[in-house]
Structure formats: structure tokens, C-alpha cells
């Protein structure tokens, strides 16, 4: 009987260890690969100036209730946000709805998409530390590229569900 219990416990231990040694999953990195969004940035600056024109970016959303609520909102239709520069490190604008907050003390990086006070969305092109909710991160764009895309003036940003 002791031998049977020992074999069963060894099998359970082996199975548990095998499950935990898999490579990183999307939840390990805090991002959900299936929750991609598209961000179209339309500069309000005249042609020829830094940041003029239209640029389409993609982003991967974080794994939290705020980003899931944002994604669900986007599934109902695209959201257009008038964004203005704040502090020479972000573009910020108002969302049409208040989302649940998951605020943590964080330091932002270029490309971070942040929810502030539940109803403000920001795209960071530099660093800032505060209590924020991370919604996601812009994919594959350097800090200098993002600064150029966002430009120095106001932008209109259209968020939609990615393909």
C-alpha cells in the first residue's frame, strides 16, 4: 500500500513539474497576444513638419481587467480620441467611457499605453513614474520613431481591434 501511494505521489509530482517547466506563456509576460489593437495616429500639424500625416501602429494589450474592458469597448466600434501633449513625455486624451482601474506604481517606457484615472488614455514616448494602469504596449517602434510619429502638436488617434 505504501509503495502504491509513493508511486502515485511521484506521478503527481512529475506531472506538476512537467506543467510548470513549459516556456513562458502570454500570462507570464503580462500580455495577451490575442488582444491586439490597431492605433491610427493622425497629426494635426501641417504637411512637412515633424509628425505630420497618418501612421498606423499595432499594440499588444496587457493581461488585466482594464485592458479586457478596453478591448470589449473596441469590439463595439472604433474609438476616436483627440490627444494633446502633456509634459513632453506623453499624448493624452479622454475616453468615451470609464474603465476599471488596476493602478500600480510604475515607471512608463516609450510605447506604453496607460489608463489614467479610469477615463484618460495616454501613449507615452518617454518615461514617467506614477500610479497608473498599464493597458498595453505599442509593438516594434523605437522611442525616436514614436516621438516623430506623435509629433509636437495635437493628434487624433483612432483605436480599433487589430486584425
Short mmCIF file of C-alpha atoms in Angstrom, two decimals:
data_model
loop_
_atom_site.label_atom_id
_atom_site.label_comp_id
_atom_site.label_asym_id
_atom_site.label_seq_id
_atom_site.Cartn_x
_atom_site.Cartn_y
_atom_site.Cartn_z
CA UNK A 1 0.00 0.00 0.00
CA UNK A 2 2.83 2.41 0.89
CA UNK A 3 4.52 1.58 -2.40
CA UNK A 4 1.31 2.39 -4.34
CA UNK A 5 0.91 5.73 -2.53
CA UNK A 6 4.57 6.53 -3.21
CA UNK A 7 4.15 5.78 -6.92
CA UNK A 8 1.00 7.91 -7.14
CA UNK A 9 2.67 10.85 -5.34
CA UNK A 10 5.73 10.58 -7.61
CA UNK A 11 3.48 10.60 -10.69
CA UNK A 12 1.61 13.67 -9.42
CA UNK A 13 4.88 15.45 -8.64
CA UNK A 14 6.24 14.59 -12.10
CA UNK A 15 3.09 15.81 -13.83
CA UNK A 16 3.09 19.07 -11.84
CA UNK A 17 6.76 19.70 -12.61
CA UNK A 18 6.25 18.97 -16.30
CA UNK A 19 3.43 21.55 -16.46
CA UNK A 20 5.50 24.28 -14.81
CA UNK A 21 8.61 23.88 -16.97
CA UNK A 22 6.92 24.93 -20.20
CA UNK A 23 8.20 28.08 -21.91
CA UNK A 24 6.69 31.43 -20.96
CA UNK A 25 3.03 31.87 -21.69
CA UNK A 26 1.36 35.15 -22.52
CA UNK A 27 0.22 35.50 -18.91
CA UNK A 28 3.85 35.23 -17.74
CA UNK A 29 4.75 38.31 -19.76
CA UNK A 30 1.60 40.22 -18.76
CA UNK A 31 0.42 40.45 -22.36
CA UNK A 32 -2.26 38.63 -24.30
CA UNK A 33 -1.14 38.01 -27.87
CA UNK A 34 -4.75 37.52 -28.98
CA UNK A 35 -5.68 41.00 -27.75
CA UNK A 36 -4.05 43.12 -30.44
CA UNK A 37 -5.29 46.58 -31.28
CA UNK A 38 -4.67 48.97 -34.14
CA UNK A 39 -3.83 52.61 -33.48
CA UNK A 40 -4.08 55.17 -36.26
CA UNK A 41 -2.39 58.46 -35.40
CA UNK A 42 -3.37 61.47 -37.49
CA UNK A 43 -1.30 64.57 -36.86
CA UNK A 44 -2.95 67.97 -36.70
CA UNK A 45 0.27 69.59 -37.94
CA UNK A 46 0.64 70.91 -41.48
CA UNK A 47 2.43 68.70 -44.02
CA UNK A 48 6.20 68.84 -43.94
CA UNK A 49 6.52 69.26 -40.16
CA UNK A 50 7.68 66.55 -37.78
CA UNK A 51 4.88 64.12 -37.04
CA UNK A 52 2.67 65.19 -39.96
CA UNK A 53 0.46 62.71 -41.76
CA UNK A 54 -1.12 59.46 -40.69
CA UNK A 55 0.57 56.42 -39.15
CA UNK A 56 -0.90 53.05 -38.21
CA UNK A 57 0.61 51.13 -35.31
CA UNK A 58 -0.26 47.89 -33.58
CA UNK A 59 -0.19 47.20 -29.85
CA UNK A 60 -0.48 44.21 -27.58
CA UNK A 61 -2.77 44.65 -24.61
CA UNK A 62 -1.77 43.76 -21.05
CA UNK A 63 -3.48 40.99 -19.10
CA UNK A 64 -5.78 42.84 -16.69
CA UNK A 65 -9.46 43.71 -16.33
CA UNK A 66 -8.84 47.25 -17.61
CA UNK A 67 -7.39 46.14 -20.93
CA UNK A 68 -10.09 43.48 -21.33
CA UNK A 69 -12.76 46.17 -20.78
CA UNK A 70 -10.99 48.42 -23.29
CA UNK A 71 -10.87 45.57 -25.83
CA UNK A 72 -14.58 44.84 -25.29
CA UNK A 73 -15.33 48.53 -25.88
CA UNK A 74 -13.32 48.44 -29.12
CA UNK A 75 -15.22 45.36 -30.30
CA UNK A 76 -18.34 47.56 -30.39
CA UNK A 77 -16.60 50.01 -32.74
CA UNK A 78 -13.51 52.16 -33.09
CA UNK A 79 -12.81 54.94 -30.60
CA UNK A 80 -11.52 58.32 -31.75
CA UNK A 81 -9.61 60.34 -29.16
CA UNK A 82 -8.33 63.91 -29.54
CA UNK A 83 -4.95 63.82 -27.79
CA UNK A 84 -2.71 66.65 -26.68
CA UNK A 85 0.85 66.70 -25.46
CA UNK A 86 1.45 66.73 -21.73
CA UNK A 87 4.81 67.28 -20.08
CA UNK A 88 6.84 66.50 -23.19
CA UNK A 89 6.56 62.75 -22.50
CA UNK A 90 3.02 61.68 -23.46
CA UNK A 91 -0.08 62.30 -25.54
CA UNK A 92 -3.29 62.18 -23.51
CA UNK A 93 -7.00 62.30 -24.27
CA UNK A 94 -10.40 61.39 -22.85
CA UNK A 95 -12.09 58.05 -23.41
CA UNK A 96 -15.87 57.92 -24.02
CA UNK A 97 -16.30 55.57 -21.02
CA UNK A 98 -14.73 54.92 -17.64
CA UNK A 99 -12.81 51.65 -17.42
CA UNK A 100 -11.93 49.62 -14.31
CA UNK A 101 -8.62 50.65 -12.77
CA UNK A 102 -5.70 48.42 -11.80
CA UNK A 103 -3.35 51.16 -10.64
CA UNK A 104 0.19 50.30 -9.64
CA UNK A 105 3.22 52.49 -9.03
CA UNK A 106 5.09 52.12 -12.33
CA UNK A 107 7.64 53.88 -14.45
CA UNK A 108 6.46 54.15 -18.03
CA UNK A 109 8.56 53.50 -21.10
CA UNK A 110 8.21 54.70 -24.65
CA UNK A 111 5.27 52.94 -26.28
CA UNK A 112 3.34 52.26 -23.09
CA UNK A 113 -0.42 52.74 -23.37
CA UNK A 114 -1.71 53.82 -19.97
CA UNK A 115 -5.13 54.35 -18.39
CA UNK A 116 -5.16 57.33 -16.05
CA UNK A 117 -8.00 57.95 -13.58
CA UNK A 118 -10.15 55.41 -15.39
CA UNK A 119 -11.16 57.69 -18.26
CA UNK A 120 -7.95 59.12 -19.76
CA UNK A 121 -5.78 57.22 -22.22
CA UNK A 122 -2.14 58.08 -22.80
CA UNK A 123 0.56 56.99 -25.19
CA UNK A 124 4.00 57.54 -23.69
CA UNK A 125 7.02 58.45 -25.77
CA UNK A 126 9.25 58.98 -22.71
CA UNK A 127 9.33 57.98 -19.04
CA UNK A 128 7.18 58.99 -16.09
CA UNK A 129 6.52 57.44 -12.68
CA UNK A 130 3.08 57.45 -11.07
CA UNK A 131 0.14 55.23 -10.10
CA UNK A 132 -1.19 54.07 -13.45
CA UNK A 133 -2.95 51.16 -15.09
CA UNK A 134 -0.99 49.67 -17.97
CA UNK A 135 -3.31 48.88 -20.89
CA UNK A 136 -0.64 47.68 -23.30
CA UNK A 137 2.41 48.50 -25.36
CA UNK A 138 2.95 49.67 -28.94
CA UNK A 139 4.68 46.93 -30.93
CA UNK A 140 8.02 47.36 -32.70
CA UNK A 141 8.52 51.14 -32.64
CA UNK A 142 11.59 52.84 -31.17
CA UNK A 143 11.38 55.87 -28.92
CA UNK A 144 12.70 58.20 -31.63
CA UNK A 145 10.24 56.79 -34.20
CA UNK A 146 7.33 57.20 -31.79
CA UNK A 147 8.33 60.79 -30.98
CA UNK A 148 8.40 61.56 -34.69
CA UNK A 149 5.03 59.87 -35.32
CA UNK A 150 3.34 61.68 -32.42
CA UNK A 151 4.95 65.00 -33.28
CA UNK A 152 4.87 68.16 -31.18
CA UNK A 153 1.25 69.20 -31.53
CA UNK A 154 -2.15 67.63 -31.12
CA UNK A 155 -3.09 64.33 -32.73
CA UNK A 156 -6.29 62.48 -33.44
CA UNK A 157 -5.96 58.84 -32.52
CA UNK A 158 -8.29 56.08 -33.66
CA UNK A 159 -8.16 52.88 -31.62
CA UNK A 160 -9.68 49.72 -33.11
CA UNK A 161 -9.48 45.95 -32.80
CA UNK A 162 -6.43 44.62 -34.65
CA UNK A 163 -6.53 42.01 -37.36
#
